[in-house]
Structures are given as C-alpha cells and as structure tokens.
Amino acid sequence: VLSQRTVLIVTGARKPGGFVPTREAGNEDFFGRVGYAHANLLENFPLFMAVVLVNHVVDASPDINDKAWWYVHLRICQAVIHWMSVSENAVTIRFLFFISGLFLLLHMGYITMIAM
C-alpha cells in the first residue's frame, strides 16, 4: 500500500511523474492506460474489502459506510484521470486522489480497530 514511490513523492525527493514507467514500451494508448488503471484499482481492493468486512462483522460503531463510499469515489476519480492522460499535471492530480484514498483507508482501518 505505502510504496517507496509514495514515500519519495511525499518527502519531495521526486515528482509524481518522475519515475521511469515499468510497463511495456509502446502501450501508452487509451486501452493500455485503462488496463493499468484497472490493475492499479485492484492493488488496494483486498485491504479495502478486509476493512469493510471486519467493520461489518464486528458491528463496529461508528459505521464506515460514508467513508467507504468516499474511498470508492476517490479511486474512480483516480482511474478516470489515468485514462485521460499521463502528463505531469495529470499524474500529480492522480497521486493526490491516491494519497487521499490511502489516508481514508487507513482511517477506516483505525476506526474499525479501536471499535473492536
């Protein structure tokens, strides 16, 4: 979840678009970006589902439904921006949606943990 790239960006050591792409060369068209956005969405999905499921099973109070929907919306916005462009500005905005979702996911996990 919290990768080396995230730490480098947050600390200011690198710009969000300052990384060499790890994907195959020549696959920067729209359909390639859709595939990468899909893979990106699946990265944190198991953690999201675990937090939501545990919160539901233990009947934790307060309920995290609203926060869970905000997380889903943040991830959708991140994916749509990924589809649209890979420019430096788009990557920066996409990272802001990612980091906001990450902090929200951690907050939901913390709420669930202390409610147990």
PDB file of C-alpha atoms in Angstrom:
ATOM      1  CA  VAL A   1       0.000   0.000   0.000  1.00  0.00           C
ATOM      2  CA  LEU A   2       2.593   2.535   1.077  1.00  0.00           C
ATOM      3  CA  SER A   3       5.240   2.052  -1.561  1.00  0.00           C
ATOM      4  CA  GLN A   4       8.695   3.502  -1.919  1.00  0.00           C
ATOM      5  CA  ARG A   5       7.334   5.756  -4.670  1.00  0.00           C
ATOM      6  CA  THR A   6       4.738   7.221  -2.301  1.00  0.00           C
ATOM      7  CA  VAL A   7       7.399   7.996   0.300  1.00  0.00           C
ATOM      8  CA  LEU A   8       9.655   9.639  -2.300  1.00  0.00           C
ATOM      9  CA  ILE A   9       6.815  11.831  -3.576  1.00  0.00           C
ATOM     10  CA  VAL A  10       5.528  12.841  -0.136  1.00  0.00           C
ATOM     11  CA  THR A  11       9.022  13.739   1.070  1.00  0.00           C
ATOM     12  CA  GLY A  12       9.630  15.803  -2.078  1.00  0.00           C
ATOM     13  CA  ALA A  13      12.531  13.666  -3.282  1.00  0.00           C
ATOM     14  CA  ARG A  14      10.753  13.005  -6.595  1.00  0.00           C
ATOM     15  CA  LYS A  15       7.928  14.492  -8.635  1.00  0.00           C
ATOM     16  CA  PRO A  16       4.863  12.262  -9.172  1.00  0.00           C
ATOM     17  CA  GLY A  17       5.709  11.921 -12.872  1.00  0.00           C
ATOM     18  CA  GLY A  18       9.441  11.495 -12.260  1.00  0.00           C
ATOM     19  CA  PHE A  19       9.577   7.714 -12.414  1.00  0.00           C
ATOM     20  CA  VAL A  20      10.557   5.541 -15.345  1.00  0.00           C
ATOM     21  CA  PRO A  21       7.471   3.605 -16.479  1.00  0.00           C
ATOM     22  CA  THR A  22       7.659  -0.063 -15.530  1.00  0.00           C
ATOM     23  CA  ARG A  23       5.220  -1.023 -18.257  1.00  0.00           C
ATOM     24  CA  GLU A  24       5.937  -2.297 -21.728  1.00  0.00           C
ATOM     25  CA  ALA A  25       7.084   0.344 -24.192  1.00  0.00           C
ATOM     26  CA  GLY A  26       4.507   1.394 -26.731  1.00  0.00           C
ATOM     27  CA  ASN A  27       1.474   0.592 -24.603  1.00  0.00           C
ATOM     28  CA  GLU A  28       0.613   4.187 -23.700  1.00  0.00           C
ATOM     29  CA  ASP A  29      -2.581   4.323 -25.762  1.00  0.00           C
ATOM     30  CA  PHE A  30      -6.004   4.661 -24.172  1.00  0.00           C
ATOM     31  CA  PHE A  31      -6.611   0.912 -23.854  1.00  0.00           C
ATOM     32  CA  GLY A  32      -3.199   0.394 -22.288  1.00  0.00           C
ATOM     33  CA  ARG A  33      -3.933   3.099 -19.724  1.00  0.00           C
ATOM     34  CA  VAL A  34      -7.324   1.506 -18.975  1.00  0.00           C
ATOM     35  CA  GLY A  35      -5.559  -1.784 -18.279  1.00  0.00           C
ATOM     36  CA  TYR A  36      -3.038  -0.104 -16.000  1.00  0.00           C
ATOM     37  CA  ALA A  37      -5.775   1.817 -14.191  1.00  0.00           C
ATOM     38  CA  HIS A  38      -7.656  -1.450 -13.624  1.00  0.00           C
ATOM     39  CA  ALA A  39      -4.543  -3.121 -12.206  1.00  0.00           C
ATOM     40  CA  ASN A  40      -3.987  -0.062 -10.014  1.00  0.00           C
ATOM     41  CA  LEU A  41      -7.526  -0.289  -8.630  1.00  0.00           C
ATOM     42  CA  LEU A  42      -7.019  -3.938  -7.726  1.00  0.00           C
ATOM     43  CA  GLU A  43      -3.885  -3.220  -5.694  1.00  0.00           C
ATOM     44  CA  ASN A  44      -5.707  -1.938  -2.606  1.00  0.00           C
ATOM     45  CA  PHE A  45      -9.017  -3.717  -3.151  1.00  0.00           C
ATOM     46  CA  PRO A  46      -8.219  -6.638  -0.783  1.00  0.00           C
ATOM     47  CA  LEU A  47      -7.336  -4.190   2.010  1.00  0.00           C
ATOM     48  CA  PHE A  48     -10.476  -2.159   1.384  1.00  0.00           C
ATOM     49  CA  MET A  49     -12.656  -5.270   1.450  1.00  0.00           C
ATOM     50  CA  ALA A  50     -10.969  -6.542   4.619  1.00  0.00           C
ATOM     51  CA  VAL A  51     -11.593  -3.269   6.454  1.00  0.00           C
ATOM     52  CA  VAL A  52     -15.229  -3.077   5.329  1.00  0.00           C
ATOM     53  CA  LEU A  53     -15.894  -6.761   6.084  1.00  0.00           C
ATOM     54  CA  VAL A  54     -14.311  -6.668   9.548  1.00  0.00           C
ATOM     55  CA  ASN A  55     -16.184  -3.467  10.350  1.00  0.00           C
ATOM     56  CA  HIS A  56     -19.441  -5.129   9.337  1.00  0.00           C
ATOM     57  CA  VAL A  57     -18.767  -8.453  11.106  1.00  0.00           C
ATOM     58  CA  VAL A  58     -17.810  -6.895  14.431  1.00  0.00           C
ATOM     59  CA  ASP A  59     -20.679  -4.426  14.082  1.00  0.00           C
ATOM     60  CA  ALA A  60     -18.256  -1.626  14.816  1.00  0.00           C
ATOM     61  CA  SER A  61     -19.559   1.735  15.806  1.00  0.00           C
ATOM     62  CA  PRO A  62     -19.240   4.212  14.173  1.00  0.00           C
ATOM     63  CA  ASP A  63     -20.198   2.787  10.847  1.00  0.00           C
ATOM     64  CA  ILE A  64     -17.793   3.498   7.980  1.00  0.00           C
ATOM     65  CA  ASN A  65     -20.304   3.379   5.092  1.00  0.00           C
ATOM     66  CA  ASP A  66     -19.925   7.052   4.178  1.00  0.00           C
ATOM     67  CA  LYS A  67     -16.135   6.854   4.311  1.00  0.00           C
ATOM     68  CA  ALA A  68     -16.186   3.678   2.207  1.00  0.00           C
ATOM     69  CA  TRP A  69     -18.212   5.444  -0.478  1.00  0.00           C
ATOM     70  CA  TRP A  70     -15.803   8.374  -0.435  1.00  0.00           C
ATOM     71  CA  TYR A  71     -12.939   5.900  -0.897  1.00  0.00           C
ATOM     72  CA  VAL A  72     -14.685   4.332  -3.898  1.00  0.00           C
ATOM     73  CA  HIS A  73     -15.270   7.763  -5.428  1.00  0.00           C
ATOM     74  CA  LEU A  74     -11.630   8.763  -4.929  1.00  0.00           C
ATOM     75  CA  ARG A  75     -10.478   5.572  -6.644  1.00  0.00           C
ATOM     76  CA  ILE A  76     -12.876   6.120  -9.548  1.00  0.00           C
ATOM     77  CA  CYS A  77     -11.578   9.675  -9.997  1.00  0.00           C
ATOM     78  CA  GLN A  78      -8.026   8.362  -9.944  1.00  0.00           C
ATOM     79  CA  ALA A  79      -8.856   5.787 -12.626  1.00  0.00           C
ATOM     80  CA  VAL A  80     -10.619   8.299 -14.881  1.00  0.00           C
ATOM     81  CA  ILE A  81      -7.653  10.670 -14.715  1.00  0.00           C
ATOM     82  CA  HIS A  82      -5.363   7.734 -15.516  1.00  0.00           C
ATOM     83  CA  TRP A  83      -7.476   7.032 -18.619  1.00  0.00           C
ATOM     84  CA  MET A  84      -7.389  10.639 -19.763  1.00  0.00           C
ATOM     85  CA  SER A  85      -3.702  11.495 -19.649  1.00  0.00           C
ATOM     86  CA  VAL A  86      -0.217  10.634 -18.437  1.00  0.00           C
ATOM     87  CA  SER A  87       1.002  14.249 -18.420  1.00  0.00           C
ATOM     88  CA  GLU A  88       2.854  15.515 -15.365  1.00  0.00           C
ATOM     89  CA  ASN A  89      -0.160  17.509 -14.156  1.00  0.00           C
ATOM     90  CA  ALA A  90      -2.480  14.516 -14.596  1.00  0.00           C
ATOM     91  CA  VAL A  91      -0.059  12.266 -12.715  1.00  0.00           C
ATOM     92  CA  THR A  92       0.116  14.806  -9.872  1.00  0.00           C
ATOM     93  CA  ILE A  93      -3.677  15.022  -9.618  1.00  0.00           C
ATOM     94  CA  ARG A  94      -3.942  11.242  -9.838  1.00  0.00           C
ATOM     95  CA  PHE A  95      -1.425  10.928  -6.990  1.00  0.00           C
ATOM     96  CA  LEU A  96      -3.467  13.345  -4.860  1.00  0.00           C
ATOM     97  CA  PHE A  97      -6.533  11.139  -5.312  1.00  0.00           C
ATOM     98  CA  PHE A  98      -4.417   8.064  -4.497  1.00  0.00           C
ATOM     99  CA  ILE A  99      -2.897   9.504  -1.323  1.00  0.00           C
ATOM    100  CA  SER A 100      -6.295  10.839  -0.171  1.00  0.00           C
ATOM    101  CA  GLY A 101      -7.789   7.383  -0.644  1.00  0.00           C
ATOM    102  CA  LEU A 102      -4.864   5.776   1.146  1.00  0.00           C
ATOM    103  CA  PHE A 103      -5.263   8.038   4.178  1.00  0.00           C
ATOM    104  CA  LEU A 104      -9.014   7.422   4.168  1.00  0.00           C
ATOM    105  CA  LEU A 105      -8.447   3.648   4.029  1.00  0.00           C
ATOM    106  CA  LEU A 106      -6.003   3.861   6.938  1.00  0.00           C
ATOM    107  CA  HIS A 107      -8.505   5.986   8.885  1.00  0.00           C
ATOM    108  CA  MET A 108     -11.283   3.436   8.268  1.00  0.00           C
ATOM    109  CA  GLY A 109      -8.956   0.666   9.446  1.00  0.00           C
ATOM    110  CA  TYR A 110      -8.093   2.640  12.568  1.00  0.00           C
ATOM    111  CA  ILE A 111     -11.779   3.293  13.341  1.00  0.00           C
ATOM    112  CA  THR A 112     -12.541  -0.408  12.908  1.00  0.00           C
ATOM    113  CA  MET A 113      -9.560  -1.453  15.033  1.00  0.00           C
ATOM    114  CA  ILE A 114     -10.410   0.759  18.009  1.00  0.00           C
ATOM    115  CA  ALA A 115     -14.081  -0.272  17.838  1.00  0.00           C
ATOM    116  CA  MET A 116     -13.223  -3.944  18.274  1.00  0.00           C
TER     117      MET A 116
END
